[in-house]
């Protein structure tokens, strides 16, 4: 039987923030990559490995070299582990874990903001390429384009020829 010393509401809030952030990270990765294989590899290297190695879940952060200790501050799972430990084991409330909550929320909000911008840019690129394909289809469907390699320009065929 697992005994939770702290507030269940606080525990559920931390879990919800972490899940929403992980979903946002997945959306960010899928909006940046072009194939499923690249997205899978980026997800592994950006979430799974840092979560286990740099979060303090497997190895204590204090026993890591100083550069890895600094790098562990960028791992979102570190803040989640600190919150879970403080709520479940110590019975701490929001007053003790508010810096970690703010770090967790800030990191996820910035990732969501970047993801929204990335999706908007991709949508604009798609709409532009679609419009160019439609324009090219209109031009090639009405008249045939001839390419003159000596002049290196595209010219329309003469109507009276």
PDB file of C-alpha atoms in Angstrom, residues 39 44 52 54 59 75 120:
ATOM      1  CA  UNK A  39      10.166  12.258 -35.030  1.00  0.00           C
ATOM      2  CA  UNK A  44      13.833   9.474 -27.760  1.00  0.00           C
ATOM      3  CA  UNK A  52      16.157   9.027 -16.955  1.00  0.00           C
ATOM      4  CA  UNK A  54      19.370  14.008 -16.030  1.00  0.00           C
ATOM      5  CA  UNK A  59      21.343   8.868 -10.600  1.00  0.00           C
ATOM      6  CA  UNK A  75      15.335  18.609 -18.103  1.00  0.00           C
ATOM      7  CA  UNK A 120       1.490  28.344 -38.461  1.00  0.00           C
TER       8      UNK A 120
END
